[in-house]
Amino acid sequence: MPDDHRRAAVPDALERAGGLVPGAARAVSAETGVPEAHVWGVGSFFHLLARPDVDARVCTGLSCQLAGADALLDAARGAGVSCEGVSCLAACDRAPAVLRGRRVQPDATAETLGAEVPDWAGTIGPDGADPDRLAIDLAGEPDWSGTAFAKAEAMGADAVIEAIDVSGLQGRGGAGFPAAFKWKSVRGQPDETRYVVLNADEGEPGTFKDREVLLRRPDRVLEGLAIAARAIGARDVYCYLRGEFEIPWKKLADAIDRVGAAGLFPDVTFHMHAGQGAYICGEETALIEALEGKRGMPRLRPPFPTEHGLWGKPTLVHNVETIACVPAVVTRGGPWFKDLGVTGPGTKLYCVSGHVARPGTYEMPLGVSLEELVTAAGGYVGMLKAFSPGGASSGFLPASEKHRPLDFKSLADVGSMLGSAGVVVCNDTVAMPWAVKQQLQFFEVESCGQCAPCRIGTRFLREALDRHVADPRPAALAQVADVSWEMNEGSICGLGQAACLPLTTAMKWFPEEFGQ
Amino acid sequence: MSSQNPKRVPEEASDPSLSVTLDGETVDARPGETILELAERHGKDIPTLCHDPRLAPAGACRSCLVEVEGSRRLIPSCATPVADGQVVTTANDRIARHQKVLLALYLADQPDFAARGETPGGAQACELHAMADAVGAPTDWPKMEPLRVGREDRNPYVQFFPEACILCARCTRYCAEIESVSAISLAGRGAETTIATADDVSLLDSSCELCGGCIDVCPTGAMTEKMPVTAGRRGHVEPEKVVRTTCNYCGVGCQMDLHVEPAANDGRGRIERVVSPEAGTTTNDGNLCVKGRFAYDFVDHEDRLTTPLIRAEDGSLREASWDEALARTVEGLMGVHERHGADALAFVSSSRCTMEENYLVQKMARAVFGTNNVHQCAAT
Ligand SMILES: Cc1cc2nc3c(=O)[nH]c(=O)nc-3n(C[C@H](O)[C@H](O)[C@H](O)COP(=O)(O)O)c2cc1C
Ligand code: SF4
Ligand code: SF4
Ligand code: SF4
Ligand code: FES
């Protein structure tokens, strides 16, 4: 175990050393006892460590691209700023976003690139929602009373898990897996050292709701984590926040201090861990590897984290939003939560960005349609052409699907997914091959590189699309079906399994734009 | 993640108590073995690239995927333990399609020289291409843009061609798990992932012991022996002749296979490379050290003595027969013994002698000459 903890210290030690500058690997190796090549392997995996001397990282996510990120990058380069493109910064509602150091600058322009970045938050809604019908209630005052936790303590673990079960709460991180199932599984493990992990690595392009929860309701997050820890029999909670979340980090750290000082959750200890720039660490087993101080490469499953997670111990991993629903489920009851949704249980934080009037985070009943969501967000900008309902991994749907319920099942039925509910709207000025290219590039650089179908397949598809754009003949895309099939069948994790969807769904719904 | 050494399932598992359906046939499986091991014991030919029985499975190359009933996706047989009642299929249309497309992707990502079978250096160079042939992978896919490029490393023995590397991580896992050296690691991310030392330094400036094990395990020839490359010998060469011998650099007695080109050097022959016999077949279990694997160029070095020499009174050396030279040695030793006594003699044997030879040297010192003045150079 002491060895494990020294390894876990590697990413932080590299950050303190100023990133992967010459000699840093050797120094961190001496400090931690981890072989220097392995330190190098870790540092070179995470882009914030690997290239520490970049001053400005311009977001290349689809929403930021729609808002002129490319031009901004050119302008910054022209002005002699040390800059590069970076994957989605979880600020699609304030596009284009730029990362300065570890702080995200919203609404960036070439002129403001040198300016100081004050704390900020995004737009929330919908206006006029009834707080008694909201599980998270982003606009509500933080509640530091610990009422939900006290009630959970009085109910006992079994009753709490039962309430979660009745609520129908599904994971909000992407897969929609029933939460109660995981709680029961961890609680039933023979090993009594167990952990809770908060997944705040929010990186799915188009998604920024977890940021908003951390900024506005850190009380809900900590109380949910404490309830979960007690229910499954864990003492230690590890919060993994993406490295770009400097502002949310501070909010959560302050909240941890506050509940600690008040002695609200006496038997629960919160630990914070900063990501170092790698989308794949949102995948729960990659996140666990990263927490252990290793390269963030997803593990083979089974065994699942519930059985063999952090340091081999049973571990409950939850997304920020899932956890933030827990206090309301406990105080108001499972049936109340279940009843909030239209086609599925609960309310859902929908992130909407791209060509809409008021991009932001909207807490609405699970199963609203794009049309209802965009109405809440002030309407479309221009004429709707296509949308991506749940992050880059969900591919694209055509305007004709705008009345389909945005829930786990309805979207799966049409070959897409709700995923993280990062909805990106494209109007008719957008060429689909261009939009697809933004997504494919994302997967190509964010693949962990471990398994061949994903590492080679993502690049193969992007190169095929480039060939098609350069010379639109069907031959350019001849291998797409086979490669996509193989990526889905043969990849280790969800990244590779879904990475073909932007291309295959666009080819399906917009065949004419792909010469089909 | 998994146990350190998954392969070492007891050969005679006491009671093979698990029953598995393997391609429609019910077979006994040993608790703790993987599906791959079970399948291999039953003569199935499952392709593997990242698998090495000495290493914890990585499950990364995806070539060994099979179907297991109840699992939606194909699963890696190298990393999946058998279970009672499991129903496994190792060959069907789905698996065949998977193998073809996977190998086609690997090939599309390989540099031209590898596709021509000209990966420098390697008898080991063709595992990937042989597999692609075997599964019938299409070879007419567009080549991908070269991404990873080679870099200089002034070490004399190990050459890395990143463009031919398939990131199976056998080399890095070997270096960490078998050698306990960890000189190299997977580095970077995504399509740019490669194998590197810390700070990209030469292996000479890393903790590398130049054991060359990374070369031995590499299925593509991306990690390869530098001497043939330096000597300008490119291309995959099937060894003309293989000579099994015992390494004579130390007393461990590693077995090694000399790949010999008999016609070279005016018919005196030349060692092309030294490889270890397959893991699990000899005591060295697939391993060699820097001396055994690389220090063979003395064999046909021009300074090498090939006959005994006897020094004349005037200091000059002349060639002699073994009988003559041994007689001269006996004469000298006996002379010292007679004139100055047994303890005027001392015997030092070399660590390049075998244990049996070392035993005989001390026997000769003690029993023949009657002195305890005997030493072995590896004893200090
Ligand atoms: C490629 C990939 C990226 C992911 N990124 C995130 C993420 O950023 N945040 C998150 O909470 N879950 C993410 N997930 C899902 C997690 O693996 C995991 O399912 C989730 O954290 C479980 O929590 P939940 O049950 O509360 O959703 C990702 C999954 C994959 C395959
Ligand atoms: S699918 Fe991609 S991201 Fe996932 S393990 Fe494989 S290479 Fe890594
Ligand atoms: S030669 Fe041996 S010690 Fe050096 S990198 Fe290769 S495996 Fe590691
Ligand atoms: S160098 Fe060879 S052994 Fe190492 S990862 Fe590449 S292909 Fe595998
Ligand atoms: S041999 Fe099983 S995944 Fe490589």
PDB file of C-alpha atoms in Angstrom, chain A residues 21-23 25-26 35-38 40-41 44-47 277-278 295 297 299-300 308 444-453 455-457 459-460 462-463 467 479 481-483 485-486 488-492 497, chain B residues 1 58-62 65 73-74 76 79 94 97-98 101-102 105-106 108-109 140-148 166-167 176 181-191 193 196-201 205-206:
ATOM      1  CA  VAL A  21      10.394  19.467 -18.521  1.00  0.00           C
ATOM      2  CA  PRO A  22      13.811  17.837 -19.062  1.00  0.00           C
ATOM      3  CA  GLY A  23      14.943  16.156 -15.871  1.00  0.00           C
ATOM      4  CA  ALA A  25      10.934  12.512 -14.746  1.00  0.00           C
ATOM      5  CA  ARG A  26      14.226  11.705 -13.063  1.00  0.00           C
ATOM      6  CA  PRO A  35      10.959   4.043 -12.304  1.00  0.00           C
ATOM      7  CA  GLU A  36      11.712   7.108 -14.362  1.00  0.00           C
ATOM      8  CA  ALA A  37      10.452   5.613 -17.614  1.00  0.00           C
ATOM      9  CA  HIS A  38       7.108   4.998 -15.944  1.00  0.00           C
ATOM     10  CA  TRP A  40       7.732   9.647 -18.272  1.00  0.00           C
ATOM     11  CA  GLY A  41       4.961   7.370 -19.490  1.00  0.00           C
ATOM     12  CA  SER A  44       3.580  12.159 -21.628  1.00  0.00           C
ATOM     13  CA  PHE A  45       0.043  10.744 -21.475  1.00  0.00           C
ATOM     14  CA  PHE A  46      -1.540  13.913 -20.070  1.00  0.00           C
ATOM     15  CA  HIS A  47      -1.354  16.960 -22.280  1.00  0.00           C
ATOM     16  CA  GLY A 277      -5.600  16.683 -19.364  1.00  0.00           C
ATOM     17  CA  ALA A 278      -6.972  13.491 -20.906  1.00  0.00           C
ATOM     18  CA  ARG A 295      -1.353   6.275 -17.514  1.00  0.00           C
ATOM     19  CA  MET A 297      -5.667   3.471 -19.910  1.00  0.00           C
ATOM     20  CA  ARG A 299      -8.896  -1.683 -17.736  1.00  0.00           C
ATOM     21  CA  LEU A 300     -10.312  -4.868 -19.134  1.00  0.00           C
ATOM     22  CA  HIS A 308     -12.083  -4.587  -8.146  1.00  0.00           C
ATOM     23  CA  GLU A 444      -8.093  10.447 -32.569  1.00  0.00           C
ATOM     24  CA  VAL A 445      -6.156  12.556 -30.090  1.00  0.00           C
ATOM     25  CA  GLU A 446      -8.076  11.423 -27.037  1.00  0.00           C
ATOM     26  CA  SER A 447      -7.889   7.669 -27.663  1.00  0.00           C
ATOM     27  CA  CYS A 448      -5.666   6.278 -24.960  1.00  0.00           C
ATOM     28  CA  GLY A 449      -3.775   4.412 -27.670  1.00  0.00           C
ATOM     29  CA  GLN A 450      -3.877   1.088 -25.907  1.00  0.00           C
ATOM     30  CA  CYS A 451      -5.919  -1.028 -28.295  1.00  0.00           C
ATOM     31  CA  ALA A 452      -5.510  -1.195 -32.039  1.00  0.00           C
ATOM     32  CA  PRO A 453      -9.118  -0.964 -33.268  1.00  0.00           C
ATOM     33  CA  ARG A 455      -5.934   3.782 -31.930  1.00  0.00           C
ATOM     34  CA  ILE A 456      -5.668   2.938 -35.620  1.00  0.00           C
ATOM     35  CA  GLY A 457      -9.386   3.004 -36.440  1.00  0.00           C
ATOM     36  CA  ARG A 459      -7.160   7.812 -37.442  1.00  0.00           C
ATOM     37  CA  PHE A 460      -8.151   5.645 -40.364  1.00  0.00           C
ATOM     38  CA  ARG A 462     -10.387  10.683 -40.117  1.00  0.00           C
ATOM     39  CA  GLU A 463      -7.986  10.107 -43.000  1.00  0.00           C
ATOM     40  CA  ARG A 467      -9.679  11.849 -48.656  1.00  0.00           C
ATOM     41  CA  GLN A 479     -13.663   0.746 -45.713  1.00  0.00           C
ATOM     42  CA  ALA A 481     -18.359   0.137 -42.663  1.00  0.00           C
ATOM     43  CA  ASP A 482     -15.787  -2.548 -41.881  1.00  0.00           C
ATOM     44  CA  VAL A 483     -13.618  -0.319 -39.735  1.00  0.00           C
ATOM     45  CA  TRP A 485     -17.869  -2.478 -37.191  1.00  0.00           C
ATOM     46  CA  GLU A 486     -14.468  -3.567 -35.948  1.00  0.00           C
ATOM     47  CA  ASN A 488     -17.335  -1.347 -32.082  1.00  0.00           C
ATOM     48  CA  GLU A 489     -16.655  -5.072 -31.778  1.00  0.00           C
ATOM     49  CA  GLY A 490     -13.004  -5.047 -30.906  1.00  0.00           C
ATOM     50  CA  SER A 491     -12.250  -1.954 -28.807  1.00  0.00           C
ATOM     51  CA  ILE A 492     -11.646  -2.254 -25.093  1.00  0.00           C
ATOM     52  CA  GLN A 497     -16.756   1.447 -29.429  1.00  0.00           C
TER      53      GLN A 497
ATOM     54  CA  MET B   1      -4.767  -5.980 -12.285  1.00  0.00           C
ATOM     55  CA  ALA B  58      -2.655  -6.869 -21.490  1.00  0.00           C
ATOM     56  CA  GLY B  59      -5.571  -7.781 -23.720  1.00  0.00           C
ATOM     57  CA  ALA B  60      -4.516  -4.918 -25.950  1.00  0.00           C
ATOM     58  CA  CYS B  61      -3.760  -6.296 -29.414  1.00  0.00           C
ATOM     59  CA  ARG B  62      -7.263  -7.761 -29.745  1.00  0.00           C
ATOM     60  CA  LEU B  65     -10.898 -12.328 -29.341  1.00  0.00           C
ATOM     61  CA  ARG B  73     -18.950  -8.364 -27.190  1.00  0.00           C
ATOM     62  CA  LEU B  74     -16.076 -10.525 -28.327  1.00  0.00           C
ATOM     63  CA  PRO B  76      -9.940 -11.463 -25.178  1.00  0.00           C
ATOM     64  CA  ALA B  79      -7.090 -12.361 -20.375  1.00  0.00           C
ATOM     65  CA  ARG B  94     -17.961 -12.958 -36.851  1.00  0.00           C
ATOM     66  CA  ARG B  97     -14.433 -10.775 -39.989  1.00  0.00           C
ATOM     67  CA  HIS B  98     -12.955  -9.314 -36.845  1.00  0.00           C
ATOM     68  CA  VAL B 101     -10.408  -6.136 -40.439  1.00  0.00           C
ATOM     69  CA  LEU B 102      -8.146  -5.867 -37.411  1.00  0.00           C
ATOM     70  CA  LEU B 105      -5.876  -1.962 -39.943  1.00  0.00           C
ATOM     71  CA  TYR B 106      -2.530  -3.082 -38.563  1.00  0.00           C
ATOM     72  CA  ALA B 108      -2.497  -0.046 -43.170  1.00  0.00           C
ATOM     73  CA  ASP B 109      -0.511   1.430 -40.291  1.00  0.00           C
ATOM     74  CA  ASP B 140      -5.157  -3.229 -50.619  1.00  0.00           C
ATOM     75  CA  TRP B 141      -6.303  -0.708 -48.050  1.00  0.00           C
ATOM     76  CA  PRO B 142      -4.962   2.811 -48.295  1.00  0.00           C
ATOM     77  CA  LYS B 143      -1.757   3.283 -46.345  1.00  0.00           C
ATOM     78  CA  MET B 144      -1.987   5.655 -43.426  1.00  0.00           C
ATOM     79  CA  GLU B 145       0.152   8.734 -43.098  1.00  0.00           C
ATOM     80  CA  PRO B 146       3.372   7.886 -41.293  1.00  0.00           C
ATOM     81  CA  LEU B 147       3.176   9.410 -37.861  1.00  0.00           C
ATOM     82  CA  ARG B 148       5.814   8.066 -35.554  1.00  0.00           C
ATOM     83  CA  ILE B 166       2.025  -2.039 -32.979  1.00  0.00           C
ATOM     84  CA  LEU B 167       2.090  -1.015 -29.297  1.00  0.00           C
ATOM     85  CA  ALA B 176       9.272  -4.351 -16.048  1.00  0.00           C
ATOM     86  CA  VAL B 181      14.373  -2.861 -15.007  1.00  0.00           C
ATOM     87  CA  SER B 182      11.587  -0.656 -16.416  1.00  0.00           C
ATOM     88  CA  ALA B 183      13.888   1.246 -18.728  1.00  0.00           C
ATOM     89  CA  ILE B 184      11.166   1.764 -21.320  1.00  0.00           C
ATOM     90  CA  SER B 185       7.500   2.664 -21.196  1.00  0.00           C
ATOM     91  CA  LEU B 186       4.514   3.347 -23.358  1.00  0.00           C
ATOM     92  CA  ALA B 187       4.703   7.087 -23.941  1.00  0.00           C
ATOM     93  CA  GLY B 188       2.401   9.706 -25.387  1.00  0.00           C
ATOM     94  CA  ARG B 189      -1.256   9.098 -26.148  1.00  0.00           C
ATOM     95  CA  GLY B 190      -3.648   8.288 -28.968  1.00  0.00           C
ATOM     96  CA  ALA B 191      -2.279   7.701 -32.436  1.00  0.00           C
ATOM     97  CA  THR B 193       1.626   6.549 -28.592  1.00  0.00           C
ATOM     98  CA  ALA B 196      10.318   5.586 -25.008  1.00  0.00           C
ATOM     99  CA  THR B 197      12.824   6.039 -22.237  1.00  0.00           C
ATOM    100  CA  ALA B 198      12.486   8.919 -19.779  1.00  0.00           C
ATOM    101  CA  ASP B 199      13.375  12.177 -21.536  1.00  0.00           C
ATOM    102  CA  ASP B 200      13.896  10.126 -24.718  1.00  0.00           C
ATOM    103  CA  VAL B 201      17.489   9.472 -23.705  1.00  0.00           C
ATOM    104  CA  ASP B 205      21.729   6.652 -20.266  1.00  0.00           C
ATOM    105  CA  SER B 206      18.728   4.830 -18.854  1.00  0.00           C
TER     106      SER B 206
END
